[in-house]
Short mmCIF file of C-alpha atoms and ligand atoms in Angstrom, two decimals:
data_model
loop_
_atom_site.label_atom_id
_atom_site.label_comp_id
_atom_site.label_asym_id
_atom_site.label_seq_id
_atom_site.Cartn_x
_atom_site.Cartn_y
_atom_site.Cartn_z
CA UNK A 1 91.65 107.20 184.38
CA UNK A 2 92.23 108.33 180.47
CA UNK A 3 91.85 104.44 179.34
CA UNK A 4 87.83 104.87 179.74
CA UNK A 5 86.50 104.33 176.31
CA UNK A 6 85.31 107.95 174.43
CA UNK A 7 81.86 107.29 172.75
CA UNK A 8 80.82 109.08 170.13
CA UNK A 9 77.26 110.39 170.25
CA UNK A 10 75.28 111.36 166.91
CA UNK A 11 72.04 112.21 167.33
CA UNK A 12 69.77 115.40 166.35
CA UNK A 13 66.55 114.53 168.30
CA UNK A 14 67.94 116.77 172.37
CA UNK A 15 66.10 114.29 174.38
CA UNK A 16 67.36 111.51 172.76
CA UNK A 17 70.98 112.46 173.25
CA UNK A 18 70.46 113.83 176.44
CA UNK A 19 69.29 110.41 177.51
CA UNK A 20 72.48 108.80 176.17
CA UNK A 21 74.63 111.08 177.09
CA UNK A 22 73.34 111.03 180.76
CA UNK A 23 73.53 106.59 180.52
CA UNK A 24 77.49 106.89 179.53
CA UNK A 25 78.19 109.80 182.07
CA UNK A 26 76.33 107.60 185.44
CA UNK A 27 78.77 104.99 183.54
CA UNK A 28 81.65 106.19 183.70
CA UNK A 29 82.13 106.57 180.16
CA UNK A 30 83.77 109.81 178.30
CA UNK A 31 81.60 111.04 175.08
CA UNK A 32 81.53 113.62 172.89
CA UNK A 33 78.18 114.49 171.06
CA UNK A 34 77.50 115.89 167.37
CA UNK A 35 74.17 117.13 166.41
CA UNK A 36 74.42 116.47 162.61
CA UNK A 37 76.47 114.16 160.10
CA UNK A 38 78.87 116.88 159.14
CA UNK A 39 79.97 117.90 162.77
CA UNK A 40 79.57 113.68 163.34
CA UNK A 41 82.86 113.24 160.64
CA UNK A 42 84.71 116.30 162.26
CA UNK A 43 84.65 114.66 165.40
CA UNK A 44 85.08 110.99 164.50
CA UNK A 45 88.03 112.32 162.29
CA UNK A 46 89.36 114.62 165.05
CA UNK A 47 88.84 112.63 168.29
CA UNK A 48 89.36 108.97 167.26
CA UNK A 49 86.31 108.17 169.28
CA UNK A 50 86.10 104.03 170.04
CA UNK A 51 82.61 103.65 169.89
CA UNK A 52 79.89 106.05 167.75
CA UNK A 53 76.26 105.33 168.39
CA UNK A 54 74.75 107.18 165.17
CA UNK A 55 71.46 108.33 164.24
CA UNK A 56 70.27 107.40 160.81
CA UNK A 57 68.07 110.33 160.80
CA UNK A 58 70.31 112.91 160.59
CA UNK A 59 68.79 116.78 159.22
CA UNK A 60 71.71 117.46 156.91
CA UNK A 61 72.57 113.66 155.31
CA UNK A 62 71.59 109.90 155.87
CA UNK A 63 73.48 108.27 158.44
CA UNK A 64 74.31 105.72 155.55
CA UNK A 65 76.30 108.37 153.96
CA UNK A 66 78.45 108.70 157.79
CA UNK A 67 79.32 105.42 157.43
CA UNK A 68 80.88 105.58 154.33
CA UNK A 69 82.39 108.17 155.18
CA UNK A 70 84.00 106.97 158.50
CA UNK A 71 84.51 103.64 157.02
CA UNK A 72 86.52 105.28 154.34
CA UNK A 73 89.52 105.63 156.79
CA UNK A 74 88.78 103.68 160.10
CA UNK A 75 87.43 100.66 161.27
CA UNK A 76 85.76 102.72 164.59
CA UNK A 77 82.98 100.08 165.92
CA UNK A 78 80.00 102.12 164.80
CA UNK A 79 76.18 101.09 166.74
CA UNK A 80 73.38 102.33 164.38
CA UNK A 81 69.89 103.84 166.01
CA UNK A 82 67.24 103.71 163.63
CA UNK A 83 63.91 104.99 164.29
CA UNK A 84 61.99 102.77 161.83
CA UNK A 85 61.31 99.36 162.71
CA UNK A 86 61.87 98.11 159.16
CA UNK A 87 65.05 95.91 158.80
CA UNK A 88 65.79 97.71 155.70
CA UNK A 89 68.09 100.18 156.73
CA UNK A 90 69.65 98.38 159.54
CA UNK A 91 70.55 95.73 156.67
CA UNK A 92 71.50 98.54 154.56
CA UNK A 93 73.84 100.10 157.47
CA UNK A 94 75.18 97.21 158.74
CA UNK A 95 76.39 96.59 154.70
CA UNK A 96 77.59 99.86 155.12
CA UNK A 97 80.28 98.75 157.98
CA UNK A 98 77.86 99.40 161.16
CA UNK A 99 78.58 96.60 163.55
CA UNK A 100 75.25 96.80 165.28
CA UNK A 101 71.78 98.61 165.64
CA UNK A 102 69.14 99.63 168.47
CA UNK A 103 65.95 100.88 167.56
CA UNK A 104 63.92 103.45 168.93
CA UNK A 105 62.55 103.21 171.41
CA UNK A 106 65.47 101.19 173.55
CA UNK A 107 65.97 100.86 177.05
CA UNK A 108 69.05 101.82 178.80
CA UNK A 109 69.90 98.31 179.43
CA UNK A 110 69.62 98.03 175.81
CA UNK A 111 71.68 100.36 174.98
CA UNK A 112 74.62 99.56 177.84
CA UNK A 113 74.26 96.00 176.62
CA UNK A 114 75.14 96.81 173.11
CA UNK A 115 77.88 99.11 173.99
CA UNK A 116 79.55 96.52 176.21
CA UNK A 117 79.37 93.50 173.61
CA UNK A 118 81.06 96.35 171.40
CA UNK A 119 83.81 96.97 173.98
CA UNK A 120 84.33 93.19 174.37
CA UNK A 121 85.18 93.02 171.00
CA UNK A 122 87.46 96.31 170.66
CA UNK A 123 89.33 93.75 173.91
CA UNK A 124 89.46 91.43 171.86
CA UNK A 125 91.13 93.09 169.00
CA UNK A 126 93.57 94.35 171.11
CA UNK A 127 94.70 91.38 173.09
CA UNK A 128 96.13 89.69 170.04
CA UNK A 129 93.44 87.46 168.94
CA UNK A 130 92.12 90.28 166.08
CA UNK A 131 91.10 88.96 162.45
CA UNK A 132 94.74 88.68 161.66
CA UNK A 133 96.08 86.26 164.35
CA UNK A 134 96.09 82.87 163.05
CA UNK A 135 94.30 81.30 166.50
CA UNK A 136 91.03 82.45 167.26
CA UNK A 137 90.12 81.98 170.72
CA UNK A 138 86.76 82.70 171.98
CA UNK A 139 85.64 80.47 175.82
CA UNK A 140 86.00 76.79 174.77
CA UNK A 141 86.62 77.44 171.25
CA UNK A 142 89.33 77.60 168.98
CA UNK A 143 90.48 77.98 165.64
CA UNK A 144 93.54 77.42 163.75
CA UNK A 145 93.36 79.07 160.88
CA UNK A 146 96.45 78.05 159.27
CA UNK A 147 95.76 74.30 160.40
CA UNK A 148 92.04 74.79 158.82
CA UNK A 149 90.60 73.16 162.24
CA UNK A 150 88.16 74.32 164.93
CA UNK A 151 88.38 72.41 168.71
CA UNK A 152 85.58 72.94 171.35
CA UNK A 153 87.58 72.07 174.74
CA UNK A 154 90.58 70.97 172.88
CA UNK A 155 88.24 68.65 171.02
CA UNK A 156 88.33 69.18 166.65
CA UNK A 157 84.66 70.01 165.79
CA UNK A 158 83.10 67.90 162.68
CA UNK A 159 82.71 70.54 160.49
CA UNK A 160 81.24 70.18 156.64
CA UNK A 161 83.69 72.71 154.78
CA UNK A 162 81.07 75.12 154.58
CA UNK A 163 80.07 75.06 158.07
CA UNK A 164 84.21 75.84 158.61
CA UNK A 165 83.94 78.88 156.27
CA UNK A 166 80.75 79.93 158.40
CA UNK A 167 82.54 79.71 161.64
CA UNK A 168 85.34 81.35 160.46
CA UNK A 169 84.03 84.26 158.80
CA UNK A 170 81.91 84.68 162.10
CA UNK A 171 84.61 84.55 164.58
CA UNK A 172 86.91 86.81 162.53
CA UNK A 173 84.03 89.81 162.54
CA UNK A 174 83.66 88.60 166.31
CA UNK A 175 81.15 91.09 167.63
CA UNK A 176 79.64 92.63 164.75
CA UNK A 177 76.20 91.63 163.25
CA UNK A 178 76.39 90.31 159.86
CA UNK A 179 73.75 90.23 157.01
CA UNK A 180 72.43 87.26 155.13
CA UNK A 181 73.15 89.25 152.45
CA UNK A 182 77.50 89.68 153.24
CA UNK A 183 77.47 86.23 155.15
CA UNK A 184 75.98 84.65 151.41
CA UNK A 185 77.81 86.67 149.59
CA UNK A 186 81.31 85.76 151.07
CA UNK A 187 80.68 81.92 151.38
CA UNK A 188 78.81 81.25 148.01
CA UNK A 189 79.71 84.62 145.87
CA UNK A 190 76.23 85.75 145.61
CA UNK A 191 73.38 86.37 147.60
CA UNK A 192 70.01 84.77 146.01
CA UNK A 193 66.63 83.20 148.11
CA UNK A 194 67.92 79.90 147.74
CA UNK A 195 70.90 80.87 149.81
CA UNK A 196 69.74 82.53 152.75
CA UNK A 197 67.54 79.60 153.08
CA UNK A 198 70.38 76.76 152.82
CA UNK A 199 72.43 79.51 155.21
CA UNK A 200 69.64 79.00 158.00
CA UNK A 201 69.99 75.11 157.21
CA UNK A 202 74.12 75.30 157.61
CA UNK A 203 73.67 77.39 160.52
CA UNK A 204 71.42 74.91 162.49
CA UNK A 205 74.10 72.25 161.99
CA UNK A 206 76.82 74.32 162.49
CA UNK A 207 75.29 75.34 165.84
CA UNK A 208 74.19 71.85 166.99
CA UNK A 209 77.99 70.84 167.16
CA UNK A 210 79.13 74.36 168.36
CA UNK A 211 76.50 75.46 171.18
CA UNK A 212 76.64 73.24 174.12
CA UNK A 213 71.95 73.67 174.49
CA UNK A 214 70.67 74.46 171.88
CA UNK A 215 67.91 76.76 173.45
CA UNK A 216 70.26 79.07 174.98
CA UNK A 217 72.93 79.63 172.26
CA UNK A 218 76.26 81.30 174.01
CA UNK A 219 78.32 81.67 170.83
CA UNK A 220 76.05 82.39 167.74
CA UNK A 221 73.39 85.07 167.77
CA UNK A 222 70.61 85.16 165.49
CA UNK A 223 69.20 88.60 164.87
CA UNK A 224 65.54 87.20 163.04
CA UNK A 225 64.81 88.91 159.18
CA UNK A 226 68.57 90.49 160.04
CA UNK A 227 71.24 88.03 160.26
CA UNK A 228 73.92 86.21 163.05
CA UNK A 229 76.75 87.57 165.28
CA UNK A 230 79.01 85.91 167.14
CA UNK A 231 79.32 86.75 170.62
CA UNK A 232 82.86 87.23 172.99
CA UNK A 233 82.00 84.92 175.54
CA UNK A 234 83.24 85.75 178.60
CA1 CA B 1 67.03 111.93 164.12
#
């Protein structure tokens, strides 16, 4: 059994990692564990893990700083833990290239929940329909890029052309939690007030003609004061 994902485990605080460690392990996952953001790079860089859950409080550098780092050379899925409740620095790491967050305290649902919408979308990636394929398939909807049309059960969606762009920026970073800040800044350019409000706006329309109730959403997930992810439905 060597196809068993490898996790990546960065954190200083020994209970803390222990814990994790001891989730992935009853799991059945493989990890590896680092203590600090130097011997974090090492083995990123030397292991190729598929998943890193990182500490941002690290004792020799900010967990931002990882990022870079790692992000420098691969696209590893990387799950930030942050130990303030602010959304600062989980907006600030996800800009970074993190594709998601927990925050201390979690539970060890939390944290297995996390790390299997992360594994969907590594799945994903690898059964063809990655940001590069030119259909996007995701449960009852589809996208042709090259076409410029989305279908819900082979039926086109209505979309306004910015509610397209939305979608498809969304579906191609399937799995990954994206700021106001990048979504903004990739469909208008910029990133003022006045566009994270009109984003929420777009996003309610965009979802009334995507999610089948709109109480229980099953495609787009809002992440409040953070910003939206779209899910692999399975
Ligand atoms: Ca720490």
């Amino acid at each position: 059994m060597n196809n068993r994902p490898v996790i990546l485990v960065v954190e200083d605080d020994a209970p803390v990692r222990n814990l994790i460690a001891t989730t992935l392990k009853t799991h059945d996952y493989r990890y590896l564990t680092a203590v600090n953001g130097a011997e974090a790079i090492l083995k990123a860089s030397s292991y190729n893990p598929d998943v890193v859950f990182l500490d941002l409080g690290l004792p020799d550098r900010d967990g931002i700083d990882v990022i870079r780092q790692i992000r420098a050379w691969s696209n590893m899925p990387v799950i930030v833990i942050s130990a303030r409740s602010e959304d600062a620095d989980k907006i600030e790491a996800l800009d970074a290239g993190a594709d998601d967050y927990l925050t201390k305290p979690f539970s060890v649902e939390e944290l297995l929940a996390r790390l299997r919408v992360t594994i969907r979308r590594l799945s994903l990636m690898s059964a063809g329909t990655g940001p590069e394929e030119s259909v996007y398939a995701n449960g009852a909807l589809s996208i042709d890029y090259s076409a410029g049309c989305a279908f819900l059960n082979g039926e086109e969606l209505k979309l306004t052309p910015i509610e397209y762009k939305l979608l498809c920026l969304l579906a191609r970073n399937t799995g990954r939690v994206l700021t106001h800040t990048f979504i903004t800044q990739k469909i208008w350019g910029r990133s003022w007030e006045n566009d994270v409000a009109s984003l929420r706006v777009f996003m309610v329309s965009l979802r009334k003609k995507l999610e089948p109730g709109p109480d229980a959403p099953q495609y787009i997930q809002t992440h409040i004061g953070i910003g939206y992810r779209m899910l692999k439905v399975e």
